[in-house]
Amino acid sequence: MKAVILNSGLGHRMGVLTSEHPKCMTEISKQDTILSRQLKIIAQSGITEVVMTTGYFDEILVNYCNSLGLPLHYTFVNNPLYNTTNYIYSIYCAKEYLRDEDIVFMHGDLVFENAVFDAVLESSVSCMTVSSTLELPEKDFKAVIHNGRIEKVGIEFFTDAMAAQPLYKLCKEDWNVWLDNICTFCENDTRKCYAENAFNEVSDRCKIYPLDFKDALCAEIDTPEDLAIVSARVHEVDNRTAYMCFATDMIHSGHIAIIKKAAKLGKLIVGVLSDEAVASYKRFPLMPFAERKSLVENINGVSCVVEQKTLSYVDNLRTLRPTYVVHGDDWREGFQRPVRDEVVSVLAEYGGRLVEFPYSKDEKFDELEKMSKLQLSMPDVRRGRLKKLIAMKGCVNAIEAHSGITGLIAEQTKVLQDGKTYQFDAMWVSGLCDSTAKGKPDIELVDMTSRFRTIDDIMAVTTKPIILDGDTGGFTEHFAYTVKSLERMGVSMVIIEDRIGLKQNSLFGTEVEQTQDSIENFCAKIQAGKKAQKTQDFMICARIDSLVLERGMEDALERGFAFAKAGADAIMIRSRKKDPAEIFEFVEKFRAKDSVTPIVVVPTAFHAVTEEEFKARGVNVVIYENQLTRSGIPAMQKVAQTILTNHRAKEADTMCMSIQDIIALIPEE
């Protein structure tokens, strides 16, 4: 496609402003003349060929265009009769460069904004810019529209007409028809009229459709008064701001394309989601916030980058008040729809506008996302994420998983609430749930090799950190090898309890005989595990059962401080009571002396306490230890009973998820 700019007019109505250069070189802002603005917009659109007609000050105009240094190839065509003809003859002079071409065609005194030009280029049919909101001008172009097409263009038409501006996109089939009639006019010495006079005779064959720019900037400058009005509009347009938000840590061509579009709307401010927001919304970021921010700052078209701390745009929008918010149209439905609705509501508060571009769908982009998830699933990457999440968020949560499918539920379940997304940070592989899934008692009957297979099943389809219930850890000598194996697999944390002998579930408390290990022996086990590990990422958590076994708060605290001193990366405190008071007391007293070592709780009994309350008190990890197992078994029992009762499966179907929905949970490799 070629751009055609008509610059052969005299511009007498501009007075002294055009005494030393053509009208198109009149300044409309500190940065631009009419022409430089046009040419920059043309270059940004990807057009490289410009045919420009010239008249007086021909040499000045040619030198000026070349001095701009834009990636454009110019063909200058001088109209030698510029002072006695109209621009119809200028087009005739340039005809050999224009035939059989799709063109975008404009007058050299026309000022328009990017959005108008983009709409013209994106039109699938030949079009002319018109406005349904502007009053009909007395002396400027109007377009007569019948049956959705432009029938006539001229200054004399007022019936069935709209205000029009000479900015066209012309497909070559239509343009050839019009150009042929322009040639006929000029060869018959009809050279002082508008080119549109030639169009009006062939409009039944040259099919041009109206493109309504409404109140957007698209105006000619004929007088100093016009210059003042349009310059003010240009100032307003150039000071518009556009806002968009990125969570990504991998920039691809789809991102660059939407950034380019957004930058055309105004000074582009990009909000980069904080690490915590990304981790809660999508996946753990491969690159930390500072690096993602720097990456976006160095993209051409981005004016500045700010942090967006939540998935909600509200705080940033009310602070920045951008003219536009830009997003792909993929958030009109699905999980992000409430975020979109919130954005629309905030923009309405001050008159901002939401601009949505078609979402970039490309197999290459899907492959990049798969690659990032694959990287997150790699042992060396997965292992250290729990420690990073604790540092990032202060308090993380984990839900139990005992199979590949429960791992996928833990991985994929999300809730959007109060402008934030919530999902589980990690998975807890419990000895109880692993044993229960195999129909065996929770007495360390399922050996560690079998436990490793469960971990492997979960790791094969997920990316989130795994915390393993290591029961007692076994013999000290054996525990060192367990640590090496878990670390090599990519497990983030193992939790071992300070008991010895045949394991009994802590739910039994003092009802069965349970022996607590000595502080000295358990510290030695911790130290052996820490000595065996090869990286700083792996965490050993010491579980204290003093409160479960009713040994008292002082014993629990003594053990906690001793285990932390021995090298434990975290301390788990357990209680059988439904009242969380003794857990809160332990946390408060432990934090009085140790403000660093992470504290882990399992609020199965005191389930009314929220994660935020735990965090406020100094807890760092909250584990939901068996809820998926406990919820699944009664549901399966009910389905089985329903089938037996009715001697068929129909009544049970409403309790069952469809196989299609189950398959949708399972990622395609």
PDB file of C-alpha atoms in Angstrom, residues 248-504:
ATOM      1  CA  THR A 248       4.298 -11.940  31.799  1.00  0.00           C
ATOM      2  CA  ASP A 249       7.992 -12.611  32.144  1.00  0.00           C
ATOM      3  CA  MET A 250       8.325 -13.693  28.505  1.00  0.00           C
ATOM      4  CA  ILE A 251       7.681 -10.967  25.938  1.00  0.00           C
ATOM      5  CA  HIS A 252       6.550 -12.287  22.554  1.00  0.00           C
ATOM      6  CA  SER A 253       5.337 -10.712  19.317  1.00  0.00           C
ATOM      7  CA  GLY A 254       1.738 -10.610  20.548  1.00  0.00           C
ATOM      8  CA  HIS A 255       2.783  -8.398  23.472  1.00  0.00           C
ATOM      9  CA  ILE A 256       4.820  -6.120  21.193  1.00  0.00           C
ATOM     10  CA  ALA A 257       1.871  -5.767  18.808  1.00  0.00           C
ATOM     11  CA  ILE A 258      -0.552  -4.635  21.515  1.00  0.00           C
ATOM     12  CA  ILE A 259       2.082  -2.305  23.031  1.00  0.00           C
ATOM     13  CA  LYS A 260       2.472  -0.616  19.636  1.00  0.00           C
ATOM     14  CA  LYS A 261      -1.287  -0.174  19.364  1.00  0.00           C
ATOM     15  CA  ALA A 262      -1.576   1.153  22.909  1.00  0.00           C
ATOM     16  CA  ALA A 263       1.302   3.612  22.404  1.00  0.00           C
ATOM     17  CA  LYS A 264      -0.583   5.181  19.505  1.00  0.00           C
ATOM     18  CA  LEU A 265      -3.407   6.141  21.864  1.00  0.00           C
ATOM     19  CA  GLY A 266      -1.223   8.228  24.168  1.00  0.00           C
ATOM     20  CA  LYS A 267       1.750   8.134  26.515  1.00  0.00           C
ATOM     21  CA  LEU A 268       1.825   4.501  27.514  1.00  0.00           C
ATOM     22  CA  ILE A 269       2.046   3.608  31.186  1.00  0.00           C
ATOM     23  CA  VAL A 270       2.510  -0.095  31.841  1.00  0.00           C
ATOM     24  CA  GLY A 271       1.618  -1.647  35.160  1.00  0.00           C
ATOM     25  CA  VAL A 272       3.758  -4.678  35.938  1.00  0.00           C
ATOM     26  CA  LEU A 273       2.165  -7.067  38.404  1.00  0.00           C
ATOM     27  CA  SER A 274       4.101  -7.610  41.607  1.00  0.00           C
ATOM     28  CA  ASP A 275       5.644 -11.012  42.189  1.00  0.00           C
ATOM     29  CA  GLU A 276       2.982 -11.820  44.760  1.00  0.00           C
ATOM     30  CA  ALA A 277       0.173 -10.834  42.383  1.00  0.00           C
ATOM     31  CA  VAL A 278       1.638 -12.949  39.574  1.00  0.00           C
ATOM     32  CA  ALA A 279       2.124 -15.921  41.863  1.00  0.00           C
ATOM     33  CA  SER A 280      -1.472 -15.709  43.085  1.00  0.00           C
ATOM     34  CA  TYR A 281      -2.972 -15.116  39.634  1.00  0.00           C
ATOM     35  CA  LYS A 282      -1.040 -17.162  37.132  1.00  0.00           C
ATOM     36  CA  ARG A 283       2.090 -18.987  38.146  1.00  0.00           C
ATOM     37  CA  PHE A 284       5.278 -18.240  40.006  1.00  0.00           C
ATOM     38  CA  PRO A 285       7.218 -15.689  37.929  1.00  0.00           C
ATOM     39  CA  LEU A 286      10.360 -16.979  36.282  1.00  0.00           C
ATOM     40  CA  MET A 287      11.812 -13.467  36.582  1.00  0.00           C
ATOM     41  CA  PRO A 288      11.487 -11.279  39.705  1.00  0.00           C
ATOM     42  CA  PHE A 289       9.598  -7.988  39.553  1.00  0.00           C
ATOM     43  CA  ALA A 290      12.687  -5.780  39.177  1.00  0.00           C
ATOM     44  CA  GLU A 291      13.817  -7.684  36.090  1.00  0.00           C
ATOM     45  CA  ARG A 292      10.334  -7.800  34.563  1.00  0.00           C
ATOM     46  CA  LYS A 293       9.994  -4.055  35.152  1.00  0.00           C
ATOM     47  CA  SER A 294      13.343  -3.394  33.488  1.00  0.00           C
ATOM     48  CA  LEU A 295      12.375  -5.606  30.547  1.00  0.00           C
ATOM     49  CA  VAL A 296       9.174  -3.655  29.891  1.00  0.00           C
ATOM     50  CA  GLU A 297      10.872  -0.265  30.415  1.00  0.00           C
ATOM     51  CA  ASN A 298      13.167  -1.022  27.500  1.00  0.00           C
ATOM     52  CA  ILE A 299      10.379  -1.734  25.007  1.00  0.00           C
ATOM     53  CA  ASN A 300       9.941   1.001  22.416  1.00  0.00           C
ATOM     54  CA  GLY A 301       6.709   2.921  22.978  1.00  0.00           C
ATOM     55  CA  VAL A 302       6.548   2.482  26.764  1.00  0.00           C
ATOM     56  CA  SER A 303       6.698   5.850  28.545  1.00  0.00           C
ATOM     57  CA  CYS A 304       6.935   4.585  32.112  1.00  0.00           C
ATOM     58  CA  VAL A 305       6.400   1.473  34.212  1.00  0.00           C
ATOM     59  CA  VAL A 306       4.681   1.252  37.600  1.00  0.00           C
ATOM     60  CA  GLU A 307       3.988  -1.598  39.973  1.00  0.00           C
ATOM     61  CA  GLN A 308       0.472  -3.042  40.098  1.00  0.00           C
ATOM     62  CA  LYS A 309       0.204  -4.855  43.398  1.00  0.00           C
ATOM     63  CA  THR A 310      -3.001  -6.789  42.730  1.00  0.00           C
ATOM     64  CA  LEU A 311      -4.955  -8.145  39.802  1.00  0.00           C
ATOM     65  CA  SER A 312      -7.397  -5.292  40.450  1.00  0.00           C
ATOM     66  CA  TYR A 313      -6.615  -2.103  38.519  1.00  0.00           C
ATOM     67  CA  VAL A 314      -8.557   0.156  40.878  1.00  0.00           C
ATOM     68  CA  ASP A 315      -5.736   1.729  42.909  1.00  0.00           C
ATOM     69  CA  ASN A 316      -3.574   2.508  39.880  1.00  0.00           C
ATOM     70  CA  LEU A 317      -6.484   3.831  37.812  1.00  0.00           C
ATOM     71  CA  ARG A 318      -7.625   6.212  40.526  1.00  0.00           C
ATOM     72  CA  THR A 319      -4.067   7.443  41.015  1.00  0.00           C
ATOM     73  CA  LEU A 320      -3.068   7.766  37.339  1.00  0.00           C
ATOM     74  CA  ARG A 321      -6.499   8.492  35.755  1.00  0.00           C
ATOM     75  CA  PRO A 322      -5.431   7.325  32.287  1.00  0.00           C
ATOM     76  CA  THR A 323      -7.451   8.357  29.249  1.00  0.00           C
ATOM     77  CA  TYR A 324      -7.525   4.769  28.047  1.00  0.00           C
ATOM     78  CA  VAL A 325      -7.112   1.322  29.514  1.00  0.00           C
ATOM     79  CA  VAL A 326      -5.922  -1.202  26.929  1.00  0.00           C
ATOM     80  CA  HIS A 327      -6.457  -4.959  27.128  1.00  0.00           C
ATOM     81  CA  GLY A 328      -7.031  -7.949  24.892  1.00  0.00           C
ATOM     82  CA  ASP A 329     -10.661  -8.938  24.432  1.00  0.00           C
ATOM     83  CA  ASP A 330     -10.074 -12.306  26.119  1.00  0.00           C
ATOM     84  CA  TRP A 331     -11.201 -10.968  29.504  1.00  0.00           C
ATOM     85  CA  ARG A 332     -14.778 -10.329  28.400  1.00  0.00           C
ATOM     86  CA  GLU A 333     -15.636 -13.826  29.536  1.00  0.00           C
ATOM     87  CA  GLY A 334     -14.278 -16.194  32.122  1.00  0.00           C
ATOM     88  CA  PHE A 335     -12.165 -15.701  35.204  1.00  0.00           C
ATOM     89  CA  GLN A 336     -11.123 -12.091  34.569  1.00  0.00           C
ATOM     90  CA  ARG A 337     -14.598 -10.783  33.717  1.00  0.00           C
ATOM     91  CA  PRO A 338     -15.136  -9.256  37.209  1.00  0.00           C
ATOM     92  CA  VAL A 339     -11.787  -7.421  36.875  1.00  0.00           C
ATOM     93  CA  ARG A 340     -12.934  -6.008  33.533  1.00  0.00           C
ATOM     94  CA  ASP A 341     -16.274  -4.916  35.017  1.00  0.00           C
ATOM     95  CA  GLU A 342     -14.409  -3.140  37.809  1.00  0.00           C
ATOM     96  CA  VAL A 343     -12.196  -1.329  35.272  1.00  0.00           C
ATOM     97  CA  VAL A 344     -15.240  -0.172  33.297  1.00  0.00           C
ATOM     98  CA  SER A 345     -16.824   1.131  36.496  1.00  0.00           C
ATOM     99  CA  VAL A 346     -13.730   3.113  37.568  1.00  0.00           C
ATOM    100  CA  LEU A 347     -13.242   4.582  34.072  1.00  0.00           C
ATOM    101  CA  ALA A 348     -16.847   5.787  34.168  1.00  0.00           C
ATOM    102  CA  GLU A 349     -16.039   7.806  37.300  1.00  0.00           C
ATOM    103  CA  TYR A 350     -13.883  10.251  35.330  1.00  0.00           C
ATOM    104  CA  GLY A 351     -14.718   9.625  31.662  1.00  0.00           C
ATOM    105  CA  GLY A 352     -11.925   7.218  30.760  1.00  0.00           C
ATOM    106  CA  ARG A 353     -12.342   4.659  28.011  1.00  0.00           C
ATOM    107  CA  LEU A 354     -11.632   0.948  27.692  1.00  0.00           C
ATOM    108  CA  VAL A 355     -10.002  -0.119  24.407  1.00  0.00           C
ATOM    109  CA  GLU A 356      -9.940  -3.831  23.669  1.00  0.00           C
ATOM    110  CA  PHE A 357      -7.942  -5.411  20.883  1.00  0.00           C
ATOM    111  CA  PRO A 358      -8.424  -8.964  19.587  1.00  0.00           C
ATOM    112  CA  TYR A 359      -6.483 -11.391  21.754  1.00  0.00           C
ATOM    113  CA  SER A 360      -3.414 -12.821  20.027  1.00  0.00           C
ATOM    114  CA  LYS A 361      -3.989 -16.510  19.495  1.00  0.00           C
ATOM    115  CA  ASP A 362      -0.987 -18.318  18.148  1.00  0.00           C
ATOM    116  CA  GLU A 363       0.342 -21.814  18.727  1.00  0.00           C
ATOM    117  CA  LYS A 364       3.805 -20.298  19.257  1.00  0.00           C
ATOM    118  CA  PHE A 365       2.505 -18.348  22.272  1.00  0.00           C
ATOM    119  CA  ASP A 366       0.951 -21.506  23.732  1.00  0.00           C
ATOM    120  CA  GLU A 367       4.268 -23.281  23.267  1.00  0.00           C
ATOM    121  CA  LEU A 368       6.073 -20.508  25.151  1.00  0.00           C
ATOM    122  CA  GLU A 369       3.648 -20.872  28.064  1.00  0.00           C
ATOM    123  CA  LYS A 370       4.143 -24.640  28.037  1.00  0.00           C
ATOM    124  CA  MET A 371       7.892 -24.109  28.091  1.00  0.00           C
ATOM    125  CA  SER A 372       7.611 -21.797  31.091  1.00  0.00           C
ATOM    126  CA  LYS A 373       5.468 -24.327  32.955  1.00  0.00           C
ATOM    127  CA  LEU A 374       7.947 -27.038  32.052  1.00  0.00           C
ATOM    128  CA  GLN A 375      10.748 -24.932  33.478  1.00  0.00           C
ATOM    129  CA  LEU A 376       8.755 -24.354  36.675  1.00  0.00           C
ATOM    130  CA  SER A 377       8.286 -28.102  37.026  1.00  0.00           C
ATOM    131  CA  MET A 378      12.013 -28.802  36.848  1.00  0.00           C
ATOM    132  CA  PRO A 379      13.431 -29.966  40.214  1.00  0.00           C
ATOM    133  CA  ASP A 380      16.037 -27.221  40.525  1.00  0.00           C
ATOM    134  CA  VAL A 381      13.433 -24.504  39.866  1.00  0.00           C
ATOM    135  CA  ARG A 382      10.552 -26.013  41.834  1.00  0.00           C
ATOM    136  CA  ARG A 383      12.626 -26.823  44.931  1.00  0.00           C
ATOM    137  CA  GLY A 384      13.484 -23.239  45.879  1.00  0.00           C
ATOM    138  CA  ARG A 385      10.097 -21.687  45.223  1.00  0.00           C
ATOM    139  CA  LEU A 386       8.593 -22.356  48.644  1.00  0.00           C
ATOM    140  CA  LYS A 387      11.350 -20.434  50.399  1.00  0.00           C
ATOM    141  CA  LYS A 388      10.949 -17.586  47.884  1.00  0.00           C
ATOM    142  CA  LEU A 389       7.164 -17.528  48.323  1.00  0.00           C
ATOM    143  CA  ILE A 390       7.483 -17.305  52.110  1.00  0.00           C
ATOM    144  CA  ALA A 391       9.884 -14.372  51.716  1.00  0.00           C
ATOM    145  CA  MET A 392       7.612 -12.756  49.144  1.00  0.00           C
ATOM    146  CA  LYS A 393       4.201 -13.199  50.762  1.00  0.00           C
ATOM    147  CA  GLY A 394       4.986 -13.629  54.446  1.00  0.00           C
ATOM    148  CA  CYS A 395       2.408 -16.386  54.748  1.00  0.00           C
ATOM    149  CA  VAL A 396       1.685 -19.153  52.214  1.00  0.00           C
ATOM    150  CA  ASN A 397      -0.888 -21.919  52.110  1.00  0.00           C
ATOM    151  CA  ALA A 398      -0.781 -25.554  51.031  1.00  0.00           C
ATOM    152  CA  ILE A 399      -3.488 -28.144  50.446  1.00  0.00           C
ATOM    153  CA  GLU A 400      -3.037 -31.882  50.540  1.00  0.00           C
ATOM    154  CA  ALA A 401      -2.657 -33.889  47.361  1.00  0.00           C
ATOM    155  CA  HIS A 402      -2.372 -37.655  47.221  1.00  0.00           C
ATOM    156  CA  SER A 403      -2.512 -38.348  43.465  1.00  0.00           C
ATOM    157  CA  GLY A 404      -1.962 -36.735  40.092  1.00  0.00           C
ATOM    158  CA  ILE A 405      -5.593 -35.616  39.824  1.00  0.00           C
ATOM    159  CA  THR A 406      -5.698 -34.091  43.331  1.00  0.00           C
ATOM    160  CA  GLY A 407      -2.415 -32.382  42.461  1.00  0.00           C
ATOM    161  CA  LEU A 408      -4.103 -30.845  39.408  1.00  0.00           C
ATOM    162  CA  ILE A 409      -6.992 -29.646  41.588  1.00  0.00           C
ATOM    163  CA  ALA A 410      -4.502 -28.039  43.969  1.00  0.00           C
ATOM    164  CA  GLU A 411      -2.626 -26.532  41.008  1.00  0.00           C
ATOM    165  CA  GLN A 412      -5.555 -25.158  39.016  1.00  0.00           C
ATOM    166  CA  THR A 413      -8.194 -24.075  41.532  1.00  0.00           C
ATOM    167  CA  LYS A 414      -8.542 -20.278  41.653  1.00  0.00           C
ATOM    168  CA  VAL A 415     -10.953 -17.811  43.207  1.00  0.00           C
ATOM    169  CA  LEU A 416     -11.339 -14.147  42.250  1.00  0.00           C
ATOM    170  CA  GLN A 417     -12.412 -12.085  45.248  1.00  0.00           C
ATOM    171  CA  ASP A 418     -12.227  -8.388  46.077  1.00  0.00           C
ATOM    172  CA  GLY A 419     -10.118  -7.675  43.005  1.00  0.00           C
ATOM    173  CA  LYS A 420      -7.558 -10.306  43.993  1.00  0.00           C
ATOM    174  CA  THR A 421      -6.963 -13.871  42.922  1.00  0.00           C
ATOM    175  CA  TYR A 422      -6.455 -16.619  45.421  1.00  0.00           C
ATOM    176  CA  GLN A 423      -4.947 -20.028  44.807  1.00  0.00           C
ATOM    177  CA  PHE A 424      -2.889 -22.530  46.725  1.00  0.00           C
ATOM    178  CA  ASP A 425       0.824 -21.819  46.935  1.00  0.00           C
ATOM    179  CA  ALA A 426       1.975 -25.378  47.544  1.00  0.00           C
ATOM    180  CA  MET A 427       0.891 -29.000  47.950  1.00  0.00           C
ATOM    181  CA  TRP A 428       1.103 -31.115  51.072  1.00  0.00           C
ATOM    182  CA  VAL A 429       1.779 -34.807  50.534  1.00  0.00           C
ATOM    183  CA  SER A 430       0.497 -36.308  53.746  1.00  0.00           C
ATOM    184  CA  GLY A 431       1.374 -39.694  55.194  1.00  0.00           C
ATOM    185  CA  LEU A 432      -2.213 -40.061  56.385  1.00  0.00           C
ATOM    186  CA  CYS A 433      -3.766 -39.262  53.002  1.00  0.00           C
ATOM    187  CA  ASP A 434      -1.214 -41.293  51.061  1.00  0.00           C
ATOM    188  CA  SER A 435      -1.909 -44.296  53.317  1.00  0.00           C
ATOM    189  CA  THR A 436      -5.665 -43.744  53.146  1.00  0.00           C
ATOM    190  CA  ALA A 437      -5.617 -43.595  49.334  1.00  0.00           C
ATOM    191  CA  LYS A 438      -3.958 -47.017  49.398  1.00  0.00           C
ATOM    192  CA  GLY A 439      -6.424 -48.314  52.016  1.00  0.00           C
ATOM    193  CA  LYS A 440      -3.742 -48.765  54.661  1.00  0.00           C
ATOM    194  CA  PRO A 441      -3.384 -47.477  58.255  1.00  0.00           C
ATOM    195  CA  ASP A 442      -1.299 -44.380  59.009  1.00  0.00           C
ATOM    196  CA  ILE A 443       1.513 -46.174  60.869  1.00  0.00           C
ATOM    197  CA  GLU A 444       4.368 -45.681  58.367  1.00  0.00           C
ATOM    198  CA  LEU A 445       3.253 -48.924  56.707  1.00  0.00           C
ATOM    199  CA  VAL A 446       3.581 -47.251  53.308  1.00  0.00           C
ATOM    200  CA  ASP A 447       7.331 -47.101  52.862  1.00  0.00           C
ATOM    201  CA  MET A 448       9.271 -44.123  51.562  1.00  0.00           C
ATOM    202  CA  THR A 449       9.783 -45.715  48.126  1.00  0.00           C
ATOM    203  CA  SER A 450       6.007 -45.823  47.666  1.00  0.00           C
ATOM    204  CA  ARG A 451       5.738 -42.260  48.958  1.00  0.00           C
ATOM    205  CA  PHE A 452       8.285 -41.204  46.319  1.00  0.00           C
ATOM    206  CA  ARG A 453       6.061 -42.713  43.613  1.00  0.00           C
ATOM    207  CA  THR A 454       3.144 -40.588  44.827  1.00  0.00           C
ATOM    208  CA  ILE A 455       5.348 -37.494  44.703  1.00  0.00           C
ATOM    209  CA  ASP A 456       6.481 -38.426  41.207  1.00  0.00           C
ATOM    210  CA  ASP A 457       2.859 -38.819  40.036  1.00  0.00           C
ATOM    211  CA  ILE A 458       2.041 -35.344  41.345  1.00  0.00           C
ATOM    212  CA  MET A 459       5.199 -33.729  40.035  1.00  0.00           C
ATOM    213  CA  ALA A 460       4.609 -35.127  36.546  1.00  0.00           C
ATOM    214  CA  VAL A 461       1.512 -32.941  36.049  1.00  0.00           C
ATOM    215  CA  THR A 462       2.061 -29.905  38.317  1.00  0.00           C
ATOM    216  CA  THR A 463       4.526 -27.080  38.935  1.00  0.00           C
ATOM    217  CA  LYS A 464       3.888 -25.940  42.510  1.00  0.00           C
ATOM    218  CA  PRO A 465       6.174 -26.579  45.484  1.00  0.00           C
ATOM    219  CA  ILE A 466       5.680 -29.799  47.427  1.00  0.00           C
ATOM    220  CA  ILE A 467       5.853 -30.190  51.195  1.00  0.00           C
ATOM    221  CA  LEU A 468       6.244 -33.789  52.310  1.00  0.00           C
ATOM    222  CA  ASP A 469       4.979 -35.258  55.534  1.00  0.00           C
ATOM    223  CA  GLY A 470       8.099 -37.213  56.491  1.00  0.00           C
ATOM    224  CA  ASP A 471       6.481 -38.757  59.593  1.00  0.00           C
ATOM    225  CA  THR A 472       9.272 -39.404  62.136  1.00  0.00           C
ATOM    226  CA  GLY A 473      11.988 -39.332  59.476  1.00  0.00           C
ATOM    227  CA  GLY A 474      13.047 -42.856  60.495  1.00  0.00           C
ATOM    228  CA  PHE A 475      16.509 -43.588  61.781  1.00  0.00           C
ATOM    229  CA  THR A 476      18.933 -40.684  61.675  1.00  0.00           C
ATOM    230  CA  GLU A 477      21.175 -42.544  59.241  1.00  0.00           C
ATOM    231  CA  HIS A 478      18.213 -43.259  56.945  1.00  0.00           C
ATOM    232  CA  PHE A 479      16.934 -39.677  57.148  1.00  0.00           C
ATOM    233  CA  ALA A 480      20.119 -38.314  55.594  1.00  0.00           C
ATOM    234  CA  TYR A 481      19.484 -40.434  52.486  1.00  0.00           C
ATOM    235  CA  THR A 482      15.821 -39.424  52.426  1.00  0.00           C
ATOM    236  CA  VAL A 483      16.847 -35.771  52.366  1.00  0.00           C
ATOM    237  CA  LYS A 484      19.194 -36.388  49.434  1.00  0.00           C
ATOM    238  CA  SER A 485      16.451 -38.161  47.487  1.00  0.00           C
ATOM    239  CA  LEU A 486      13.807 -35.546  48.188  1.00  0.00           C
ATOM    240  CA  GLU A 487      16.156 -32.695  47.321  1.00  0.00           C
ATOM    241  CA  ARG A 488      17.105 -34.398  44.046  1.00  0.00           C
ATOM    242  CA  MET A 489      13.407 -34.903  43.183  1.00  0.00           C
ATOM    243  CA  GLY A 490      12.656 -31.196  43.686  1.00  0.00           C
ATOM    244  CA  VAL A 491      10.640 -31.388  46.928  1.00  0.00           C
ATOM    245  CA  SER A 492      10.758 -28.045  48.752  1.00  0.00           C
ATOM    246  CA  MET A 493      10.289 -29.088  52.376  1.00  0.00           C
ATOM    247  CA  VAL A 494      10.116 -32.214  54.498  1.00  0.00           C
ATOM    248  CA  ILE A 495       8.410 -32.062  57.894  1.00  0.00           C
ATOM    249  CA  ILE A 496       9.488 -34.594  60.517  1.00  0.00           C
ATOM    250  CA  GLU A 497       7.906 -35.036  63.923  1.00  0.00           C
ATOM    251  CA  ASP A 498       9.793 -35.350  67.205  1.00  0.00           C
ATOM    252  CA  ARG A 499       8.569 -38.864  68.018  1.00  0.00           C
ATOM    253  CA  ILE A 500      10.112 -42.322  67.867  1.00  0.00           C
ATOM    254  CA  GLY A 501       8.830 -45.863  67.611  1.00  0.00           C
ATOM    255  CA  LEU A 502       5.765 -47.095  65.752  1.00  0.00           C
ATOM    256  CA  LYS A 503       3.999 -44.036  64.426  1.00  0.00           C
ATOM    257  CA  GLN A 504       0.438 -43.338  65.604  1.00  0.00           C
TER     258      GLN A 504
END
